[in-house]
């Protein structure tokens, strides 16, 4: 399976609504530089999981931890992982909407959870350049595992 690129104007009303829901969840993140949200829906368009990037429950969300990029990356649980772990039922065959393209690590978890489709914005040029290796691995993993990836312009 290959990556599909889609213009936002070509998206259906339902997909646009789910992006809005993912954006709402992103707004709950305490990360001052990267607010990422995610929502997972089943075939009946029912939300089964949602998440945002942040520290695990019970771990202090301190500014000094977010200010140190290396430390922040060790603390933060990504939105996709939170959505899968917070799901109220199996996410097998579901669609995942995310406000950023998943990293390779999250791609592995998405594949293992048997999510069928991932819809995310096409990464901006500066982000894509900085994370090109990670994004390439993510796309390769999705293609080999048969996960449909739709990147929206």
mmCIF file of C-alpha atoms in Angstrom:
data_model
loop_
_atom_site.group_PDB
_atom_site.id
_atom_site.type_symbol
_atom_site.label_atom_id
_atom_site.label_comp_id
_atom_site.label_asym_id
_atom_site.label_seq_id
_atom_site.Cartn_x
_atom_site.Cartn_y
_atom_site.Cartn_z
ATOM 1 C CA UNK A 1 0.000 0.000 0.000
ATOM 2 C CA UNK A 2 1.311 3.454 -0.813
ATOM 3 C CA UNK A 3 0.764 6.855 0.703
ATOM 4 C CA UNK A 4 -2.153 8.844 -0.677
ATOM 5 C CA UNK A 5 -1.958 12.634 -0.808
ATOM 6 C CA UNK A 6 -5.228 14.494 -0.551
ATOM 7 C CA UNK A 7 -6.186 18.164 -0.649
ATOM 8 C CA UNK A 8 -8.138 19.261 2.398
ATOM 9 C CA UNK A 9 -10.842 20.617 0.099
ATOM 10 C CA UNK A 10 -11.339 17.064 -1.234
ATOM 11 C CA UNK A 11 -11.964 15.637 2.220
ATOM 12 C CA UNK A 12 -15.445 14.638 3.247
ATOM 13 C CA UNK A 13 -17.386 16.392 5.979
ATOM 14 C CA UNK A 14 -16.812 13.484 8.368
ATOM 15 C CA UNK A 15 -13.034 13.527 7.941
ATOM 16 C CA UNK A 16 -12.952 17.295 8.521
ATOM 17 C CA UNK A 17 -14.966 16.847 11.725
ATOM 18 C CA UNK A 18 -12.553 14.212 12.999
ATOM 19 C CA UNK A 19 -9.601 16.527 12.337
ATOM 20 C CA UNK A 20 -11.428 19.155 14.393
ATOM 21 C CA UNK A 21 -11.800 16.629 17.234
ATOM 22 C CA UNK A 22 -8.087 15.763 17.010
ATOM 23 C CA UNK A 23 -7.281 19.503 17.155
ATOM 24 C CA UNK A 24 -9.421 19.831 20.278
ATOM 25 C CA UNK A 25 -7.462 17.045 21.959
ATOM 26 C CA UNK A 26 -4.190 18.671 20.841
ATOM 27 C CA UNK A 27 -5.193 21.847 22.666
ATOM 28 C CA UNK A 28 -5.105 19.904 25.964
ATOM 29 C CA UNK A 29 -1.364 19.231 25.646
ATOM 30 C CA UNK A 30 0.852 21.160 28.054
ATOM 31 C CA UNK A 31 3.823 20.979 25.667
ATOM 32 C CA UNK A 32 4.549 24.606 24.741
ATOM 33 C CA UNK A 33 6.156 23.767 21.381
ATOM 34 C CA UNK A 34 4.313 20.709 20.001
ATOM 35 C CA UNK A 35 0.626 20.171 20.632
ATOM 36 C CA UNK A 36 -0.488 16.918 19.029
ATOM 37 C CA UNK A 37 -3.936 15.350 19.215
ATOM 38 C CA UNK A 38 -5.368 12.075 18.008
ATOM 39 C CA UNK A 39 -8.764 10.436 17.703
ATOM 40 C CA UNK A 40 -9.567 6.850 16.680
ATOM 41 C CA UNK A 41 -12.945 5.978 15.185
ATOM 42 C CA UNK A 42 -14.507 2.654 14.281
ATOM 43 C CA UNK A 43 -16.325 1.672 11.093
ATOM 44 C CA UNK A 44 -19.570 3.153 12.493
ATOM 45 C CA UNK A 45 -17.834 6.502 13.043
ATOM 46 C CA UNK A 46 -17.912 6.143 16.820
ATOM 47 C CA UNK A 47 -14.949 7.511 18.746
ATOM 48 C CA UNK A 48 -13.222 4.646 20.519
ATOM 49 C CA UNK A 49 -10.037 6.376 21.668
ATOM 50 C CA UNK A 50 -8.410 9.769 21.897
ATOM 51 C CA UNK A 51 -5.209 11.243 23.216
ATOM 52 C CA UNK A 52 -2.731 14.091 23.177
ATOM 53 C CA UNK A 53 0.999 14.323 23.749
ATOM 54 C CA UNK A 54 2.035 14.720 27.349
ATOM 55 C CA UNK A 55 3.678 13.204 30.363
ATOM 56 C CA UNK A 56 2.268 9.981 31.828
ATOM 57 C CA UNK A 57 -0.446 10.278 34.478
ATOM 58 C CA UNK A 58 0.977 11.212 37.860
ATOM 59 C CA UNK A 59 4.222 12.619 36.424
ATOM 60 C CA UNK A 60 4.708 16.336 37.056
ATOM 61 C CA UNK A 61 4.222 18.583 34.002
ATOM 62 C CA UNK A 62 7.020 20.985 34.907
ATOM 63 C CA UNK A 63 8.191 23.779 32.622
ATOM 64 C CA UNK A 64 11.859 22.867 33.121
ATOM 65 C CA UNK A 65 11.167 19.374 31.755
ATOM 66 C CA UNK A 66 9.475 20.748 28.657
ATOM 67 C CA UNK A 67 12.257 23.323 28.189
ATOM 68 C CA UNK A 68 14.940 20.622 27.959
ATOM 69 C CA UNK A 69 14.231 18.980 24.576
ATOM 70 C CA UNK A 70 16.210 15.805 25.334
ATOM 71 C CA UNK A 71 14.477 15.346 28.666
ATOM 72 C CA UNK A 72 11.067 16.185 27.208
ATOM 73 C CA UNK A 73 11.386 13.424 24.593
ATOM 74 C CA UNK A 74 12.115 10.919 27.349
ATOM 75 C CA UNK A 75 9.029 11.953 29.334
ATOM 76 C CA UNK A 76 6.382 12.513 26.656
ATOM 77 C CA UNK A 77 3.890 9.849 25.608
ATOM 78 C CA UNK A 78 2.745 10.566 22.047
ATOM 79 C CA UNK A 79 -0.883 11.283 21.210
ATOM 80 C CA UNK A 80 -1.238 8.130 19.096
ATOM 81 C CA UNK A 81 -0.008 5.885 21.908
ATOM 82 C CA UNK A 82 -2.281 7.612 24.410
ATOM 83 C CA UNK A 83 -5.273 7.183 22.077
ATOM 84 C CA UNK A 84 -4.573 3.452 21.656
ATOM 85 C CA UNK A 85 -4.008 2.924 25.387
ATOM 86 C CA UNK A 86 -7.125 4.957 26.295
ATOM 87 C CA UNK A 87 -9.381 3.143 23.812
ATOM 88 C CA UNK A 88 -12.624 1.804 25.251
ATOM 89 C CA UNK A 89 -12.642 -1.185 22.904
ATOM 90 C CA UNK A 90 -10.446 -2.843 20.297
ATOM 91 C CA UNK A 91 -9.084 -0.467 17.660
ATOM 92 C CA UNK A 92 -8.725 -3.289 15.118
ATOM 93 C CA UNK A 93 -9.823 -2.033 11.688
ATOM 94 C CA UNK A 94 -10.291 1.544 12.910
ATOM 95 C CA UNK A 95 -9.204 4.864 11.418
ATOM 96 C CA UNK A 96 -6.765 7.079 13.309
ATOM 97 C CA UNK A 97 -6.789 10.864 12.769
ATOM 98 C CA UNK A 98 -3.770 12.752 14.045
ATOM 99 C CA UNK A 99 -2.686 16.401 13.897
ATOM 100 C CA UNK A 100 0.886 15.360 12.978
ATOM 101 C CA UNK A 101 2.169 12.441 10.925
ATOM 102 C CA UNK A 102 3.080 9.576 13.284
ATOM 103 C CA UNK A 103 6.697 8.845 14.133
ATOM 104 C CA UNK A 104 8.182 5.420 13.360
ATOM 105 C CA UNK A 105 7.711 4.240 16.952
ATOM 106 C CA UNK A 106 4.017 5.177 16.922
ATOM 107 C CA UNK A 107 3.687 3.564 13.487
ATOM 108 C CA UNK A 108 4.823 0.295 15.023
ATOM 109 C CA UNK A 109 2.213 0.552 17.755
ATOM 110 C CA UNK A 110 -0.485 1.494 15.203
ATOM 111 C CA UNK A 111 0.411 -1.567 13.130
ATOM 112 C CA UNK A 112 0.424 -3.867 16.172
ATOM 113 C CA UNK A 113 -2.999 -2.517 17.213
ATOM 114 C CA UNK A 114 -4.331 -3.456 13.740
ATOM 115 C CA UNK A 115 -5.471 0.077 12.864
ATOM 116 C CA UNK A 116 -6.401 0.068 9.184
ATOM 117 C CA UNK A 117 -6.130 3.723 8.115
ATOM 118 C CA UNK A 118 -4.123 6.733 9.313
ATOM 119 C CA UNK A 119 -5.089 10.241 8.233
ATOM 120 C CA UNK A 120 -2.744 13.107 9.111
ATOM 121 C CA UNK A 121 -1.585 16.425 7.677
ATOM 122 C CA UNK A 122 1.290 16.316 5.219
ATOM 123 C CA UNK A 123 4.336 17.413 7.251
ATOM 124 C CA UNK A 124 5.532 20.974 6.538
ATOM 125 C CA UNK A 125 8.805 21.165 4.583
ATOM 126 C CA UNK A 126 10.965 22.139 7.593
ATOM 127 C CA UNK A 127 9.510 19.352 9.741
ATOM 128 C CA UNK A 128 9.804 16.832 6.890
ATOM 129 C CA UNK A 129 13.464 17.728 6.380
ATOM 130 C CA UNK A 130 14.329 17.510 10.082
ATOM 131 C CA UNK A 131 12.535 14.161 10.532
ATOM 132 C CA UNK A 132 13.009 12.705 7.027
ATOM 133 C CA UNK A 133 14.538 9.402 8.174
ATOM 134 C CA UNK A 134 11.836 8.797 10.782
ATOM 135 C CA UNK A 135 9.068 9.700 8.327
ATOM 136 C CA UNK A 136 10.553 7.436 5.660
ATOM 137 C CA UNK A 137 10.624 4.505 8.092
ATOM 138 C CA UNK A 138 7.032 5.226 9.134
ATOM 139 C CA UNK A 139 5.855 5.236 5.502
ATOM 140 C CA UNK A 140 7.792 2.045 4.747
ATOM 141 C CA UNK A 141 6.352 0.272 7.769
ATOM 142 C CA UNK A 142 2.790 1.282 6.900
ATOM 143 C CA UNK A 143 3.250 0.228 3.267
ATOM 144 C CA UNK A 144 4.682 -3.176 4.184
ATOM 145 C CA UNK A 145 2.033 -3.811 6.857
ATOM 146 C CA UNK A 146 -0.876 -2.743 4.638
ATOM 147 C CA UNK A 147 -1.900 0.309 6.687
ATOM 148 C CA UNK A 148 -3.447 2.974 4.483
ATOM 149 C CA UNK A 149 -1.743 6.338 5.026
ATOM 150 C CA UNK A 150 -3.508 9.463 3.822
ATOM 151 C CA UNK A 151 -1.588 12.723 4.131
ATOM 152 C CA UNK A 152 -3.663 15.858 3.741
ATOM 153 C CA UNK A 153 -2.320 19.075 2.233
#
